[in-house]
PDB file of C-alpha atoms in Angstrom:
ATOM      1  CA  UNK A   1      -0.011   0.014  -0.005  1.00 47.00           C
ATOM      2  CA  UNK A   2       1.447   3.349  -1.060  1.00 54.00           C
ATOM      3  CA  UNK A   3       1.856   5.982   1.636  1.00 66.00           C
ATOM      4  CA  UNK A   4       0.081   9.271   1.036  1.00 86.00           C
ATOM      5  CA  UNK A   5      -0.543  12.043   3.453  1.00 90.00           C
ATOM      6  CA  UNK A   6      -4.074  12.388   2.003  1.00 91.00           C
ATOM      7  CA  UNK A   7      -4.811   8.826   3.037  1.00 92.00           C
ATOM      8  CA  UNK A   8      -3.562   9.388   6.625  1.00 94.00           C
ATOM      9  CA  UNK A   9      -5.462  12.684   6.927  1.00 95.00           C
ATOM     10  CA  UNK A  10      -8.676  11.004   5.768  1.00 95.00           C
ATOM     11  CA  UNK A  11      -8.195   8.112   8.271  1.00 95.00           C
ATOM     12  CA  UNK A  12      -7.490  10.425  11.196  1.00 96.00           C
ATOM     13  CA  UNK A  13     -10.472  12.656  10.309  1.00 96.00           C
ATOM     14  CA  UNK A  14     -12.803   9.673  10.141  1.00 96.00           C
ATOM     15  CA  UNK A  15     -11.445   8.404  13.431  1.00 95.00           C
ATOM     16  CA  UNK A  16     -12.014  11.786  15.153  1.00 95.00           C
ATOM     17  CA  UNK A  17     -15.506  12.042  13.690  1.00 95.00           C
ATOM     18  CA  UNK A  18     -16.406   8.515  14.987  1.00 95.00           C
ATOM     19  CA  UNK A  19     -15.107   9.311  18.458  1.00 94.00           C
ATOM     20  CA  UNK A  20     -17.086  12.588  18.564  1.00 93.00           C
ATOM     21  CA  UNK A  21     -20.294  10.872  17.309  1.00 93.00           C
ATOM     22  CA  UNK A  22     -20.021   8.116  19.898  1.00 92.00           C
ATOM     23  CA  UNK A  23     -21.098  10.443  22.678  1.00 88.00           C
ATOM     24  CA  UNK A  24     -18.875   8.767  25.232  1.00 90.00           C
ATOM     25  CA  UNK A  25     -16.223  11.502  25.224  1.00 89.00           C
ATOM     26  CA  UNK A  26     -16.247  14.257  27.875  1.00 90.00           C
ATOM     27  CA  UNK A  27     -17.032  17.747  26.593  1.00 90.00           C
ATOM     28  CA  UNK A  28     -13.432  18.926  26.577  1.00 91.00           C
ATOM     29  CA  UNK A  29     -12.400  15.869  24.456  1.00 93.00           C
ATOM     30  CA  UNK A  30     -15.259  16.361  22.090  1.00 93.00           C
ATOM     31  CA  UNK A  31     -14.268  19.985  21.608  1.00 93.00           C
ATOM     32  CA  UNK A  32     -10.608  18.936  20.834  1.00 95.00           C
ATOM     33  CA  UNK A  33     -11.833  16.232  18.421  1.00 95.00           C
ATOM     34  CA  UNK A  34     -13.954  18.810  16.510  1.00 95.00           C
ATOM     35  CA  UNK A  35     -10.975  21.215  16.307  1.00 96.00           C
ATOM     36  CA  UNK A  36      -8.979  18.290  14.859  1.00 96.00           C
ATOM     37  CA  UNK A  37     -11.623  17.618  12.234  1.00 96.00           C
ATOM     38  CA  UNK A  38     -11.692  21.290  11.322  1.00 96.00           C
ATOM     39  CA  UNK A  39      -7.940  21.523  11.079  1.00 96.00           C
ATOM     40  CA  UNK A  40      -7.767  18.471   8.851  1.00 96.00           C
ATOM     41  CA  UNK A  41     -10.537  19.852   6.629  1.00 95.00           C
ATOM     42  CA  UNK A  42      -8.535  23.125   6.223  1.00 95.00           C
ATOM     43  CA  UNK A  43      -5.379  21.210   5.368  1.00 94.00           C
ATOM     44  CA  UNK A  44      -7.230  19.109   2.789  1.00 92.00           C
ATOM     45  CA  UNK A  45      -8.775  22.193   1.187  1.00 92.00           C
ATOM     46  CA  UNK A  46      -5.327  23.831   1.043  1.00 91.00           C
ATOM     47  CA  UNK A  47      -3.812  20.764  -0.540  1.00 87.00           C
ATOM     48  CA  UNK A  48      -6.549  20.604  -3.188  1.00 86.00           C
ATOM     49  CA  UNK A  49      -5.973  24.261  -4.121  1.00 86.00           C
ATOM     50  CA  UNK A  50      -2.234  23.957  -4.564  1.00 81.00           C
ATOM     51  CA  UNK A  51      -0.326  22.660  -7.578  1.00 65.00           C
ATOM     52  CA  UNK A  52       0.649  19.045  -7.863  1.00 64.00           C
ATOM     53  CA  UNK A  53       3.835  17.329  -8.970  1.00 63.00           C
ATOM     54  CA  UNK A  54       2.411  16.856 -12.464  1.00 63.00           C
ATOM     55  CA  UNK A  55       1.318  20.507 -12.962  1.00 61.00           C
ATOM     56  CA  UNK A  56       2.949  22.578 -15.636  1.00 58.00           C
ATOM     57  CA  UNK A  57       4.369  25.018 -13.081  1.00 55.00           C
ATOM     58  CA  UNK A  58       6.270  22.183 -11.392  1.00 49.00           C
ATOM     59  CA  UNK A  59       7.686  20.904 -14.655  1.00 48.00           C
ATOM     60  CA  UNK A  60       8.921  24.387 -15.596  1.00 54.00           C
ATOM     61  CA  UNK A  61      10.775  24.698 -12.281  1.00 52.00           C
ATOM     62  CA  UNK A  62      12.576  21.346 -12.566  1.00 56.00           C
ATOM     63  CA  UNK A  63      16.277  21.733 -13.012  1.00 57.00           C
ATOM     64  CA  UNK A  64      16.369  25.323 -11.824  1.00 59.00           C
ATOM     65  CA  UNK A  65      18.139  25.554  -8.505  1.00 60.00           C
ATOM     66  CA  UNK A  66      18.272  28.573  -6.304  1.00 62.00           C
ATOM     67  CA  UNK A  67      21.784  29.785  -5.856  1.00 60.00           C
ATOM     68  CA  UNK A  68      22.896  32.288  -3.278  1.00 61.00           C
ATOM     69  CA  UNK A  69      24.783  35.253  -4.644  1.00 63.00           C
ATOM     70  CA  UNK A  70      28.214  35.739  -3.199  1.00 62.00           C
ATOM     71  CA  UNK A  71      28.472  38.750  -0.875  1.00 59.00           C
ATOM     72  CA  UNK A  72      30.372  41.598  -2.401  1.00 62.00           C
ATOM     73  CA  UNK A  73      31.469  43.005   0.895  1.00 59.00           C
ATOM     74  CA  UNK A  74      32.140  41.682   4.278  1.00 65.00           C
ATOM     75  CA  UNK A  75      32.160  43.284   7.684  1.00 64.00           C
ATOM     76  CA  UNK A  76      35.806  44.124   7.227  1.00 68.00           C
ATOM     77  CA  UNK A  77      35.472  46.051   4.015  1.00 68.00           C
ATOM     78  CA  UNK A  78      31.891  47.406   4.326  1.00 66.00           C
ATOM     79  CA  UNK A  79      31.680  51.165   3.790  1.00 66.00           C
ATOM     80  CA  UNK A  80      31.440  53.072   7.036  1.00 69.00           C
ATOM     81  CA  UNK A  81      28.868  55.737   7.792  1.00 68.00           C
ATOM     82  CA  UNK A  82      30.286  59.217   7.790  1.00 67.00           C
ATOM     83  CA  UNK A  83      31.033  60.517  11.250  1.00 69.00           C
ATOM     84  CA  UNK A  84      28.559  63.079  12.260  1.00 71.00           C
ATOM     85  CA  UNK A  85      29.306  65.993  14.520  1.00 73.00           C
ATOM     86  CA  UNK A  86      29.743  64.642  18.024  1.00 75.00           C
ATOM     87  CA  UNK A  87      27.291  65.961  20.559  1.00 73.00           C
ATOM     88  CA  UNK A  88      28.879  66.768  23.959  1.00 77.00           C
ATOM     89  CA  UNK A  89      27.365  64.645  26.697  1.00 78.00           C
ATOM     90  CA  UNK A  90      26.630  66.019  30.173  1.00 82.00           C
ATOM     91  CA  UNK A  91      28.967  64.772  32.863  1.00 69.00           C
TER      92      UNK A  91
END
């Protein structure tokens, strides 16, 4: 059986719904189960609205790697701020 996050999310959501429907859970547990069901629903909706591995956008990006640009200056050779007129401090 192939592992997919969608399968696991569906199974956990069904488990939480069954536990909540049983009526044997205390009110605080029922509330937590319902929050879990709502969170899983939101995750599933988000997953459905995003691109998949076979989408054209993913194919276009393959082979393109992000490369960090080398810094042109370091702390040692960074330009200094011009010295402003010093303000005398009270003693």
